[in-house]
mmCIF file of C-alpha atoms in Angstrom:
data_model
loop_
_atom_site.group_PDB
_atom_site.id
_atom_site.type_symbol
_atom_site.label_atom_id
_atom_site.label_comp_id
_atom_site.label_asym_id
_atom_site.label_seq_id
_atom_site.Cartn_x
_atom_site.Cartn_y
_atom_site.Cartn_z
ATOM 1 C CA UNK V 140 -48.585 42.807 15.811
ATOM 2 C CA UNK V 141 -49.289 39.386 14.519
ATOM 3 C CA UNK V 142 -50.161 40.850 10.599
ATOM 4 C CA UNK V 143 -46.919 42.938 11.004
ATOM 5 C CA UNK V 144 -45.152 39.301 11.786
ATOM 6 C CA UNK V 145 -46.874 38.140 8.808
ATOM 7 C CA UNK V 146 -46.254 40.243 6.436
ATOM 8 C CA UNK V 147 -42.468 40.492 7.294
ATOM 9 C CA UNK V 148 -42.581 36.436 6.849
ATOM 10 C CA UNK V 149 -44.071 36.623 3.404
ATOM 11 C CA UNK V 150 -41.706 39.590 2.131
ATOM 12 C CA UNK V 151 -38.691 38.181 3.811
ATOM 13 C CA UNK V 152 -36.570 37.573 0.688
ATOM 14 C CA UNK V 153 -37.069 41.461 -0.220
ATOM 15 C CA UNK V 154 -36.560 42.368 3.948
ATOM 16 C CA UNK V 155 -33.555 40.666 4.878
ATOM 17 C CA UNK V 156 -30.554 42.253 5.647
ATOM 18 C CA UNK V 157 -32.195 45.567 4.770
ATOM 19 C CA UNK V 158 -33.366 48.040 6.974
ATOM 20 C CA UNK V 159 -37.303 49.016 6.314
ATOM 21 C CA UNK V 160 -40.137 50.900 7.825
ATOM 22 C CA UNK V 161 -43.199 49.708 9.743
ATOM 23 C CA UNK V 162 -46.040 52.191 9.333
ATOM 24 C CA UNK V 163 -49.288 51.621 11.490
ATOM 25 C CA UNK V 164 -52.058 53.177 13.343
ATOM 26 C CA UNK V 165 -51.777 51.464 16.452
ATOM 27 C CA UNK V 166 -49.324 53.936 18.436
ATOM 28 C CA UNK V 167 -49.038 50.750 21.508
ATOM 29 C CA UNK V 168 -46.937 48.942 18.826
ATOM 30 C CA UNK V 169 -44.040 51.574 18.041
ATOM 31 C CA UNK V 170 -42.637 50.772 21.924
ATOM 32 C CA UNK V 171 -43.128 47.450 21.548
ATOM 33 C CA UNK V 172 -39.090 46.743 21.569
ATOM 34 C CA UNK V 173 -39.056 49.007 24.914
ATOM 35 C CA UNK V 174 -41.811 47.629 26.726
ATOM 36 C CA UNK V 175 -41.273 44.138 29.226
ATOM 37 C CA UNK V 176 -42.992 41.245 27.014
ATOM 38 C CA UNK V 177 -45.224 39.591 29.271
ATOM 39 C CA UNK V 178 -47.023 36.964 27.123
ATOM 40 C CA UNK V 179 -46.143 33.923 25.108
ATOM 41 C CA UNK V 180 -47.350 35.119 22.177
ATOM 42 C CA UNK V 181 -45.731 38.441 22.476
ATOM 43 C CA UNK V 182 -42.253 36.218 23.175
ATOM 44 C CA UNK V 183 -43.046 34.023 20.013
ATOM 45 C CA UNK V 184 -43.581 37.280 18.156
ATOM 46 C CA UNK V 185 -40.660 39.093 19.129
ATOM 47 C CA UNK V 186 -38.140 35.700 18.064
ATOM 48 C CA UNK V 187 -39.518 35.476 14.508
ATOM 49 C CA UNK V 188 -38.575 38.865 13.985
ATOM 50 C CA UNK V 189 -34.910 38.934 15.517
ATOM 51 C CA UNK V 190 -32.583 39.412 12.964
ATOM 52 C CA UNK V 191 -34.294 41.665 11.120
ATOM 53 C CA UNK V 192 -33.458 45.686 10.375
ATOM 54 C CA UNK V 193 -36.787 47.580 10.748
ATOM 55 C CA UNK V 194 -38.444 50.534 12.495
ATOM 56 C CA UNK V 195 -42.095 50.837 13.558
ATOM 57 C CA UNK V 196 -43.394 54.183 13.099
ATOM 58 C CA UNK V 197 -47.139 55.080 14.548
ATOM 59 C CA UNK V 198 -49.253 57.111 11.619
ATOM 60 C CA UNK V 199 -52.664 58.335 12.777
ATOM 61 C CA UNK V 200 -55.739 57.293 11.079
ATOM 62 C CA UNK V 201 -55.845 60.604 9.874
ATOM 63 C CA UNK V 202 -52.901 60.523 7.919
ATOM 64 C CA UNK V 203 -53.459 57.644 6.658
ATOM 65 C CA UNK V 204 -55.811 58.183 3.766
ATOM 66 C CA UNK V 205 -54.584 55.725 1.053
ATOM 67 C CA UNK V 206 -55.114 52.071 3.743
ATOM 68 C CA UNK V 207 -58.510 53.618 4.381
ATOM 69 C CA UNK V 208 -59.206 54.556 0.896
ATOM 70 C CA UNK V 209 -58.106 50.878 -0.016
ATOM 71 C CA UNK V 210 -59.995 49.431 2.964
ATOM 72 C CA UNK V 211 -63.472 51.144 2.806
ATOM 73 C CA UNK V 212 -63.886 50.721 -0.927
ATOM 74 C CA UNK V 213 -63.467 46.625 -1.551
ATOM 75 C CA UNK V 214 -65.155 47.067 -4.758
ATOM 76 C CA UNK V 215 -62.589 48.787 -6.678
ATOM 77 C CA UNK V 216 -61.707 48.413 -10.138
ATOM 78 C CA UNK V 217 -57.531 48.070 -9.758
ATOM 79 C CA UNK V 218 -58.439 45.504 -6.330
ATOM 80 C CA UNK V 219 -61.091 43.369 -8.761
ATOM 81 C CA UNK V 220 -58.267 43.247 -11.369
ATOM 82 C CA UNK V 221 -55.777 42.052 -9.276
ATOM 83 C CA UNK V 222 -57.774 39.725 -6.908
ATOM 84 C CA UNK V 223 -57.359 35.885 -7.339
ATOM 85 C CA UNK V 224 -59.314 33.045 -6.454
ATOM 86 C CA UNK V 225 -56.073 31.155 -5.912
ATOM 87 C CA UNK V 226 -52.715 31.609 -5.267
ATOM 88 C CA UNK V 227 -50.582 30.161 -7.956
ATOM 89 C CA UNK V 228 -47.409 31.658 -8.168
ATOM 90 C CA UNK V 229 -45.582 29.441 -5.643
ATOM 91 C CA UNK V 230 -46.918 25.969 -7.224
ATOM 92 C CA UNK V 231 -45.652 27.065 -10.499
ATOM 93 C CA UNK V 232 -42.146 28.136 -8.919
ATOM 94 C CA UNK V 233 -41.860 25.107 -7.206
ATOM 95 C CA UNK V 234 -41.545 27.546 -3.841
ATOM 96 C CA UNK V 235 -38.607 28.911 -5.069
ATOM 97 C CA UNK V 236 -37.916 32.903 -5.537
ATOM 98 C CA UNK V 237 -36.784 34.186 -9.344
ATOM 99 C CA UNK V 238 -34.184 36.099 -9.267
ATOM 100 C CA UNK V 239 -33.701 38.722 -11.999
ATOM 101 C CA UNK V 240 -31.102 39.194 -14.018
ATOM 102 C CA UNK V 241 -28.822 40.769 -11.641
ATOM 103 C CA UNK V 242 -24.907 39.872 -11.316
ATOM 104 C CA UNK V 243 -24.584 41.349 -8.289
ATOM 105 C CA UNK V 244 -26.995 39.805 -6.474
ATOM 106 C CA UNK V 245 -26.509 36.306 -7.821
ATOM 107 C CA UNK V 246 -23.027 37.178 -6.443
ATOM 108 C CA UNK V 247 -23.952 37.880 -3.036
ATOM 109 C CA UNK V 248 -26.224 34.738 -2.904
ATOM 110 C CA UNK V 249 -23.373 32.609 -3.694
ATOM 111 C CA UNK V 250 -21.445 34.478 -0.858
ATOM 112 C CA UNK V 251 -23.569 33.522 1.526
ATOM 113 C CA UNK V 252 -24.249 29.892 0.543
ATOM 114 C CA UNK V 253 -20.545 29.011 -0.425
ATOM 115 C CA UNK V 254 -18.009 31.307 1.557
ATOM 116 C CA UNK V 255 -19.742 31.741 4.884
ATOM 117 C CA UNK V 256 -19.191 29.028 7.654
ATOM 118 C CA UNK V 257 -22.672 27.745 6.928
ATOM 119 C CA UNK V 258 -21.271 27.278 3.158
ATOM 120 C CA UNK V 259 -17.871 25.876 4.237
ATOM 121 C CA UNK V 260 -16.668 26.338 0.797
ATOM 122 C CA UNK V 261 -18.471 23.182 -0.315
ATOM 123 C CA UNK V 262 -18.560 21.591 -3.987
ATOM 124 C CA UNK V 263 -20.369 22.793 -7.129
ATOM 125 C CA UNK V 264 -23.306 20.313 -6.597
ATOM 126 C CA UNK V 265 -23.816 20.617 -2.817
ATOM 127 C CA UNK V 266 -23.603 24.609 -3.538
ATOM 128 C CA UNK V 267 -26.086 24.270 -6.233
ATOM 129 C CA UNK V 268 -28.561 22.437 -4.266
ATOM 130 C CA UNK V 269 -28.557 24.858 -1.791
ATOM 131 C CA UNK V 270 -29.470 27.388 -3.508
ATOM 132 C CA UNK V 271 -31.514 25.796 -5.625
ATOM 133 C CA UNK V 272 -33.847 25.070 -2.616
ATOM 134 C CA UNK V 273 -35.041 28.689 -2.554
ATOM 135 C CA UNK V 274 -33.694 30.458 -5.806
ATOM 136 C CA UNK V 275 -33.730 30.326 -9.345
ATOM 137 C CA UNK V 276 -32.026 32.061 -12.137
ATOM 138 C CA UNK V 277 -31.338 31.088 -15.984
ATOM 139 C CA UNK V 278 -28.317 29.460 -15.883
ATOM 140 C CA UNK V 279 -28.017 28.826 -12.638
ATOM 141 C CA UNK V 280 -25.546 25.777 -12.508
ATOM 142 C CA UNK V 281 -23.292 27.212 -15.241
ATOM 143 C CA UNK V 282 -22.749 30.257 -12.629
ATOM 144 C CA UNK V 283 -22.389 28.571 -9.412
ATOM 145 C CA UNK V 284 -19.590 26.387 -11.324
ATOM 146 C CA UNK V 285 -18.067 29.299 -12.850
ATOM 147 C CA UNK V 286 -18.041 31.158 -9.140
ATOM 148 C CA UNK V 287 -16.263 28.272 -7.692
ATOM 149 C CA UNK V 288 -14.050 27.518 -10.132
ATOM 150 C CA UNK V 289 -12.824 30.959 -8.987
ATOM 151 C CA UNK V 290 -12.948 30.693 -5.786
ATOM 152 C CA UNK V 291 -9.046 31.725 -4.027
ATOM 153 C CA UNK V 292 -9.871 29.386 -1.125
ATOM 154 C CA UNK V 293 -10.879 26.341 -2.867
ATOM 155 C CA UNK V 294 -7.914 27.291 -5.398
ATOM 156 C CA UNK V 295 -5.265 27.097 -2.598
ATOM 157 C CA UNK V 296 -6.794 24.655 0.204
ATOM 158 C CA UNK V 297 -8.471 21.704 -2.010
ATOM 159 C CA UNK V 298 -6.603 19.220 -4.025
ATOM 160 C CA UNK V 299 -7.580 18.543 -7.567
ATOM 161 C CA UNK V 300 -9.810 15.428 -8.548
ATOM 162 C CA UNK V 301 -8.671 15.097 -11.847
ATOM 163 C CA UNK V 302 -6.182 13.014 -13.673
ATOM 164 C CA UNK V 303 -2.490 14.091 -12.786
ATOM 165 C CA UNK V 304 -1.439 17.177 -16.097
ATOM 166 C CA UNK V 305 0.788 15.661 -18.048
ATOM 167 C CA UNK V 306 1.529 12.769 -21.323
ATOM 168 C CA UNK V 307 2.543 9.195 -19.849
ATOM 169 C CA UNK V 308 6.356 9.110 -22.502
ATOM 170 C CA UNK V 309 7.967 5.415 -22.503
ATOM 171 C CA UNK V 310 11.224 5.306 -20.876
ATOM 172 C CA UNK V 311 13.761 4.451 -23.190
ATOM 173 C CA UNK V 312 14.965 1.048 -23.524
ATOM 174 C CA UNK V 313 18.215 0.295 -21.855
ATOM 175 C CA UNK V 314 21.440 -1.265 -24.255
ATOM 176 C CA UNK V 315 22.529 -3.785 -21.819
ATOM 177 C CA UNK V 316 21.370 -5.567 -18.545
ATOM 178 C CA UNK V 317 21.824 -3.200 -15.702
ATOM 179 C CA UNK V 318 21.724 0.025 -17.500
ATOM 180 C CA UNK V 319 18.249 1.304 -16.153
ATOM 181 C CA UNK V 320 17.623 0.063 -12.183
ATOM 182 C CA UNK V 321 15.304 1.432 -10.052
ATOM 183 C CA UNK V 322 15.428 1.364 -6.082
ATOM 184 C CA UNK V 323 13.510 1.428 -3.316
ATOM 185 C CA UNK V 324 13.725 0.992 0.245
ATOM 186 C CA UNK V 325 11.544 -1.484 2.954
ATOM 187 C CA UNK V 326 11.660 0.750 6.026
ATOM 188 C CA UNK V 327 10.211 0.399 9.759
ATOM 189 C CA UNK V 328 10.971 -2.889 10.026
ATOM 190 C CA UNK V 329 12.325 -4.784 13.346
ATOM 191 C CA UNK V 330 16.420 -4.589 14.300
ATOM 192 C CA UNK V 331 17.944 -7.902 12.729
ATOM 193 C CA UNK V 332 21.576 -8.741 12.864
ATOM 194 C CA UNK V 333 22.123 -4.850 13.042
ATOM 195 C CA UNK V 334 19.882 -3.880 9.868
ATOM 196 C CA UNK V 335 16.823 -2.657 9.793
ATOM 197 C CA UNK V 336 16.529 -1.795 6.261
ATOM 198 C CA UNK V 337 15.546 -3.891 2.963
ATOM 199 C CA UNK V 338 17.054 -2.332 -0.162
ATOM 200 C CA UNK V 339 15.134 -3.393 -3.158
ATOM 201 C CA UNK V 340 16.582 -3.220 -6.361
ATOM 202 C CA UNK V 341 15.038 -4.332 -9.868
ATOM 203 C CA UNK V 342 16.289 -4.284 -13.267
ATOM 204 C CA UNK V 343 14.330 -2.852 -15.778
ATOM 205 C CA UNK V 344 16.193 -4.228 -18.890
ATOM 206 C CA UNK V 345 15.312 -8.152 -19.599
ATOM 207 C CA UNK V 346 14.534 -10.268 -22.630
ATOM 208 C CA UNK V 347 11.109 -8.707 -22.037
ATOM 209 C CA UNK V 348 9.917 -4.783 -22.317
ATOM 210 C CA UNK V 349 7.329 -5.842 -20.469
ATOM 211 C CA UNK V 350 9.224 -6.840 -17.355
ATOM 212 C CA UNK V 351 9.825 -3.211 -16.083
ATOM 213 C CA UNK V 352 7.335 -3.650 -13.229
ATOM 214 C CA UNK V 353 6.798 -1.691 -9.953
ATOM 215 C CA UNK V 354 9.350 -1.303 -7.344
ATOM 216 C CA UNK V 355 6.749 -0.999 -5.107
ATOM 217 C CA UNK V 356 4.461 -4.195 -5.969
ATOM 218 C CA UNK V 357 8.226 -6.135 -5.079
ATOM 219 C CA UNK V 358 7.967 -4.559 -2.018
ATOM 220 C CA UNK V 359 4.588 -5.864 -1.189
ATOM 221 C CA UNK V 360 5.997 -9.241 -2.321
ATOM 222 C CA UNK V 361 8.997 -9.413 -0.135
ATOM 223 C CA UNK V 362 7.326 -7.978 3.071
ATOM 224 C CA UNK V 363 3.872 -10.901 2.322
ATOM 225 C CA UNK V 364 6.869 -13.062 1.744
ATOM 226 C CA UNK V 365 8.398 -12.658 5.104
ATOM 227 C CA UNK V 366 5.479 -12.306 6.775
ATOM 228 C CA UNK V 367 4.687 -15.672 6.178
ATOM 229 C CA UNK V 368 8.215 -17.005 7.929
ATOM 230 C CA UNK V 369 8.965 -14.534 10.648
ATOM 231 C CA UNK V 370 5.709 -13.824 11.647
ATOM 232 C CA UNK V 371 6.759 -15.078 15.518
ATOM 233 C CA UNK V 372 10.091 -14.542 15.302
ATOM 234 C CA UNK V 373 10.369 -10.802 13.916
ATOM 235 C CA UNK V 374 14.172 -10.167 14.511
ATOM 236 C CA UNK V 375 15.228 -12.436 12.267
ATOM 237 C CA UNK V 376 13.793 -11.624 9.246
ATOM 238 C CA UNK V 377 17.276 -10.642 7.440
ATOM 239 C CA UNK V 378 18.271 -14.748 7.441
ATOM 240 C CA UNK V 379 14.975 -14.903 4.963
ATOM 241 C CA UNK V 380 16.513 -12.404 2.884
ATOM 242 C CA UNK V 381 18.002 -14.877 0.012
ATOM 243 C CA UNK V 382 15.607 -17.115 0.061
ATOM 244 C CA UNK V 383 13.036 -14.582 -0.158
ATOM 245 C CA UNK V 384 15.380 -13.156 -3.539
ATOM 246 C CA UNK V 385 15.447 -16.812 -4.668
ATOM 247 C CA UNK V 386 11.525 -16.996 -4.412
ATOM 248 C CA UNK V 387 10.923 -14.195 -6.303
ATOM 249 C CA UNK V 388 13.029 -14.753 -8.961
ATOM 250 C CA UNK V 389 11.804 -18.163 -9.668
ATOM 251 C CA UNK V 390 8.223 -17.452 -9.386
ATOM 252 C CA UNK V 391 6.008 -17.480 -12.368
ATOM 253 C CA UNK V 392 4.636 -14.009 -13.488
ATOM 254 C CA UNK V 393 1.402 -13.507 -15.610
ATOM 255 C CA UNK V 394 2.569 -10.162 -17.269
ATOM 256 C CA UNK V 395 5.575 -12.174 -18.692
ATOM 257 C CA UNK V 396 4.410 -15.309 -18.889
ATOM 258 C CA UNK V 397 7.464 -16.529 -17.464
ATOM 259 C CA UNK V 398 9.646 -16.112 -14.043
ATOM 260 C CA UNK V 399 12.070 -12.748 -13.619
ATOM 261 C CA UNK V 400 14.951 -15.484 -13.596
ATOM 262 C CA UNK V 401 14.078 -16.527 -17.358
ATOM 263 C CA UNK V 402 13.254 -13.443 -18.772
ATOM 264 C CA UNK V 403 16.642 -12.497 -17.627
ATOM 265 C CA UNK V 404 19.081 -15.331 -18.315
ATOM 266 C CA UNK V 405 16.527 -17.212 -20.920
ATOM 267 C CA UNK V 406 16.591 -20.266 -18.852
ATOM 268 C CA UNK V 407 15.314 -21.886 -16.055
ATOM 269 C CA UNK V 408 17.011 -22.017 -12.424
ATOM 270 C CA UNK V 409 17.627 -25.249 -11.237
ATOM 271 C CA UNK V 410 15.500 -25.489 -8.320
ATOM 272 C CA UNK V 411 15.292 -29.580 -7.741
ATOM 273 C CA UNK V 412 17.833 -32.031 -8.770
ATOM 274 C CA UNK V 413 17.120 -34.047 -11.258
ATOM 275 C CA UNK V 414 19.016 -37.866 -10.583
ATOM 276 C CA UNK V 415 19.657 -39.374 -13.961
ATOM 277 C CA UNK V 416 20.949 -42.619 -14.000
ATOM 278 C CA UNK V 417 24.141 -42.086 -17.008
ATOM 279 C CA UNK V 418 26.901 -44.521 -18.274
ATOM 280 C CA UNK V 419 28.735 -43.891 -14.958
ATOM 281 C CA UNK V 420 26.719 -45.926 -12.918
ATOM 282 C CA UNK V 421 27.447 -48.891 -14.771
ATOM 283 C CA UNK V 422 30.912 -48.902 -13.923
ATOM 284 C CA UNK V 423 29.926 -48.803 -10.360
ATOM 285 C CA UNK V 424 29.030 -50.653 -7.534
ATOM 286 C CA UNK V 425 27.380 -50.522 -3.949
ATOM 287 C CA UNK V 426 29.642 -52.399 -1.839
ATOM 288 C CA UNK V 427 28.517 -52.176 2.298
ATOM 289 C CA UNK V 428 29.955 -53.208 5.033
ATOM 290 C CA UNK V 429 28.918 -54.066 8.603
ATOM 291 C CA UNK V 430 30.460 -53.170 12.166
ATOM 292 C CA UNK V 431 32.633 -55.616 13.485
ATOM 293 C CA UNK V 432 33.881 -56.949 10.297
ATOM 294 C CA UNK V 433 37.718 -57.000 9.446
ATOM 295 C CA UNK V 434 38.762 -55.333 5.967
ATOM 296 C CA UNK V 435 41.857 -55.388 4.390
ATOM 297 C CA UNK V 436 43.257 -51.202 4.147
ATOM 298 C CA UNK V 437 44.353 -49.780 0.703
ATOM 299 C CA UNK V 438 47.266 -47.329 1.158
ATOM 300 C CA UNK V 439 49.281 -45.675 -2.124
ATOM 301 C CA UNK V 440 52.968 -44.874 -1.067
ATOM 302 C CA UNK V 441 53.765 -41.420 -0.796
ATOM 303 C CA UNK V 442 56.864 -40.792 -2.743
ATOM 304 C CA UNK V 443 58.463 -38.261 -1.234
ATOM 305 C CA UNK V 444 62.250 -39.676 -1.499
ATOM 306 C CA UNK V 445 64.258 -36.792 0.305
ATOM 307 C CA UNK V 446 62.143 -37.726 3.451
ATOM 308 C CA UNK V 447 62.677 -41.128 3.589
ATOM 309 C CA UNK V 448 63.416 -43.316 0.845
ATOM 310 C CA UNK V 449 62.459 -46.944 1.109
ATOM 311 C CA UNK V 450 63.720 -49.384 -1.705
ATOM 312 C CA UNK V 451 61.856 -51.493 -4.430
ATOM 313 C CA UNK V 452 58.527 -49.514 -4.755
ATOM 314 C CA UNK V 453 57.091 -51.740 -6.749
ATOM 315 C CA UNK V 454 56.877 -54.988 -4.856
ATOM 316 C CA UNK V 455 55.178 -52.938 -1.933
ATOM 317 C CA UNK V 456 51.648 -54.670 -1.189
ATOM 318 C CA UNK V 457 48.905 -52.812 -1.753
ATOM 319 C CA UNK V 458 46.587 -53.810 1.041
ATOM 320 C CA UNK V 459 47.455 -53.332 4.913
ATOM 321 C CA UNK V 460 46.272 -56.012 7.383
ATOM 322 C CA UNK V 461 43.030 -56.222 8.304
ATOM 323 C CA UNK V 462 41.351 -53.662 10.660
ATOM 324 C CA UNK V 463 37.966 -54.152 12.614
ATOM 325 C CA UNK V 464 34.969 -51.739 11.228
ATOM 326 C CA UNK V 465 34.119 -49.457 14.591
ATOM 327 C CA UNK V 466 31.561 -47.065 12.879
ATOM 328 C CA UNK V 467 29.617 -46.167 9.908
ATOM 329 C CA UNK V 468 30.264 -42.876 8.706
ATOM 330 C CA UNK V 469 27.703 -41.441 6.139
ATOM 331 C CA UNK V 470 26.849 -43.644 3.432
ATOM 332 C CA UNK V 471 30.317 -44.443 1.830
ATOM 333 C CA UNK V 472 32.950 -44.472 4.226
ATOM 334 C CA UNK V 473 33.737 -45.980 7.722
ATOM 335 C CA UNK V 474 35.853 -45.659 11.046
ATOM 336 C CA UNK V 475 38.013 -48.524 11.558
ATOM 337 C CA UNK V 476 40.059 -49.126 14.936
ATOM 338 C CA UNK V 477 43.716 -49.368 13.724
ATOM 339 C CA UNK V 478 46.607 -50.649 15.842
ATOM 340 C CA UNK V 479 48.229 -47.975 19.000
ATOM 341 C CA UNK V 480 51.001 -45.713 17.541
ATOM 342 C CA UNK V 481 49.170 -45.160 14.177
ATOM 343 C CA UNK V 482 49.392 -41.707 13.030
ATOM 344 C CA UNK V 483 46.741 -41.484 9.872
ATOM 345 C CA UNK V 484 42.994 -40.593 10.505
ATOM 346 C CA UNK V 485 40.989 -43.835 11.270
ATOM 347 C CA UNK V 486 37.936 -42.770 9.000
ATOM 348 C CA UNK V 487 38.308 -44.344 5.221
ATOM 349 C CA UNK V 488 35.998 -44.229 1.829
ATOM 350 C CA UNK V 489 35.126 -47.563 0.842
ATOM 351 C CA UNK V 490 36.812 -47.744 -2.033
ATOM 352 C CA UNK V 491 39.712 -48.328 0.127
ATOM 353 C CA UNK V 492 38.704 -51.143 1.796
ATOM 354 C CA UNK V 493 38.242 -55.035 0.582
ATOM 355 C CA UNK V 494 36.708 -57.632 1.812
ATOM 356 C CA UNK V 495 38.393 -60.880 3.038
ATOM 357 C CA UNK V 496 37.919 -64.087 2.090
ATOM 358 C CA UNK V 497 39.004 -67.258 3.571
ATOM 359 C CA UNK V 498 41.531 -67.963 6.546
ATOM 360 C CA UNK V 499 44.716 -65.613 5.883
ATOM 361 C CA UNK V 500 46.519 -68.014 8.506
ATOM 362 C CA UNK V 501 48.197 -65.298 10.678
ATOM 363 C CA UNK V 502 49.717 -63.326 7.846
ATOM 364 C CA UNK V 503 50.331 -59.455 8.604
ATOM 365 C CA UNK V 504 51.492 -56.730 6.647
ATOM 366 C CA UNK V 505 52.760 -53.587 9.109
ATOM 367 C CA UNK V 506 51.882 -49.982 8.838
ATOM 368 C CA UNK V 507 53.491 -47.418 6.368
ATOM 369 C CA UNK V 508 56.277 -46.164 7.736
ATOM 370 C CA UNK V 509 56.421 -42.331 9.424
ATOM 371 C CA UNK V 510 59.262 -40.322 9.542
ATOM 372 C CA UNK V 511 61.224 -38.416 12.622
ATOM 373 C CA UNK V 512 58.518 -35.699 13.253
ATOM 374 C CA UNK V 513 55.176 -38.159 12.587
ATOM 375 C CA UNK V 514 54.593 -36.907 9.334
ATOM 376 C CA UNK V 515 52.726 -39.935 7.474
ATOM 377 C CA UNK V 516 54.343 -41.017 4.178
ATOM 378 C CA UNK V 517 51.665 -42.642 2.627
ATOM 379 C CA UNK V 518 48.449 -41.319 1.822
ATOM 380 C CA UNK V 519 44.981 -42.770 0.877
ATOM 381 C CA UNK V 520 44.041 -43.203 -2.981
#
């Protein structure tokens, strides 16, 4: 049994999935399938050749002529031409089995190492080196590609690794600003003020070709952008909105060389302000004043004549008496506390007010007059 299991090993390329014949002289072996295995070795004998096709058939020794003819004459001319000192054929071959040059059978090979579930439909070079660990043919690579290329599965179930078919054209270049606009949409973000939705829109036409960016790198700018800001306080992101617009627009670029806002309007955005002392300032001067102090009030007569009509205009003084400063308000004007009964707002620039200087000795100048219904009919100048 053991030079049947043997022999079956060392012809198993020519054996497998075949059905063949097992002729020997030992009748014990042809119900070897039938009979209970009792030892190990029988059990070890009978695994290595599951999977196999074959059919032991006892011949007597009688019948058998040409094994004893072979057998009981070692000396023979066709056995001394054949014998070997060593066996060479499977160094040279690198262990691997030639394959003639047969289609069909290169075509079941592939079969079984590329469409089977051992296979898995796997690539050209993973398919290759499978085989190539038992098999060889002339152009061996050349066919497995070709067989795969073919392949319906891999046609219909893999996606393509190669550059996407088709010449990148320019898009044409828009006549005015506005005329070419692409948009794109910020979605899953948090419920703020109602909206949950950034709408991104960017003009391709500038002073610049080379301004027609991505719509989608702006996106990654506006959400890094907010993400910065409303990192703890997520719902309210949509308050960020301008100023995240105002950022990007005024935000240098090194594929223009310049910011979006100057390759649009050729200038710069006026992002700090710039004081600049001119010719106005020296007409002007900081005059202060401190709580507590009384100021003379500057009122302009309001000539509305049909309301109330008050004679000689002209000889009207200009300044009211003095009022006592109450507050500061801002950095040019103050709150003073005028008398009860006075019907203007108490808060006044200062370039109504004036100083006094020296004792004015009780003199008073009364209040612009009001009409009927309180309407004031003087106003500050």
């Amino acid at each position: 049994m053991l030079a049947i299991v043997e022999a079956i090993r060392m012809w198993r390329p020519y054996l497998f999935r075949r059905k063949f014949f097992v002729q020997t002289d030992q009748r014990s072996l042809k119900y070897f399938l039938d009979q209970c295995v009792a030892t190990p070795e029988q059990q070890k004998w009978l695994a290595k050749l599951m999977g196999y096709d074959y059919e032991i058939i006892y011949r007597p020794d009688s019948e058998n002529s040409v094994a004893d003819a072979l057998s009981h004459q070692p000396n023979s001319p066709v056995l001394h031409h054949l014998h070997t000192t060593a066996v060479t054929l499977w160094d040279e071959i690198k262990g691997r089995v030639v394959i003639p040059s047969c289609v069909t059978l290169w075509t079941k090979l592939l079969h079984e190492a590329h469409n089977t579930k051992i296979g898995g439909h796997s690539s050209v070079l993973r398919t290759f080196k499978q085989l190539a660990q038992k098999f060889y043919w002339p152009k061996m690579h050349q066919f497995v590609q070709a067989y795969i290329k073919h392949c319906e599965a891999c046609q219909k179930m893999k996606s393509e690794t190669l550059y996407p078919a088709g010449l990148l054209h320019p898009l044409p270049i828009p006549s005015q600003v506005s005329d070419d606009i692409t948009l794109d949409f910020v979605e899953g973000l948090p419920t703020s003020h109602d909206k949950d939705t950034i709408l991104v829109v960017v003009d391709s036409f500038t002073y610049h070709p080379q301004t027609d960016g991505q719509t989608e790198v702006v996106n990654q700018c506006v959400e890094k952008y907010l993400h910065c800001f409303v990192h703890q306080w997520s719902h309210k992101w949509s308050t960020y909105i301008p100023w995240a617009e105002l950022w990007y627009n005024k935000t240098f670029h090194a594929s223009t060389g310049m910011t979006p806002f100057q390759a649009l309007y050729g200038c710069l955005p006026h992002l700090f302000h710039n004081y600049r002392s001119g010719d106005s300032s020296l007409h002007e001067e900081d005059v202060t004043f401190d709580v507590g102090e009384m100021e003379f009030l500057k009122l302009h007569p309001y000539r509305q004549q049909l309301i109330f009509k008050r004679a000689h205009q002209k000889l009207v003084g200009h300044f009211y008496e003095p009022y006592p400063i109450i507050q500061k308000i801002g950095m040019v004007a103050y709150k003073l506390q005028l008398s009860e009964g006075a019907r203007i707002h108490p808060i006044f620039h200062v370039s109504l007010l004036k100083k006094i200087v020296g004792d004015l000795g009780g003199y008073s100048t009364e209040l612009p007059p009001v009409n009927d219904e309180g309407i004031i009919l003087l106003e500050p100048q």
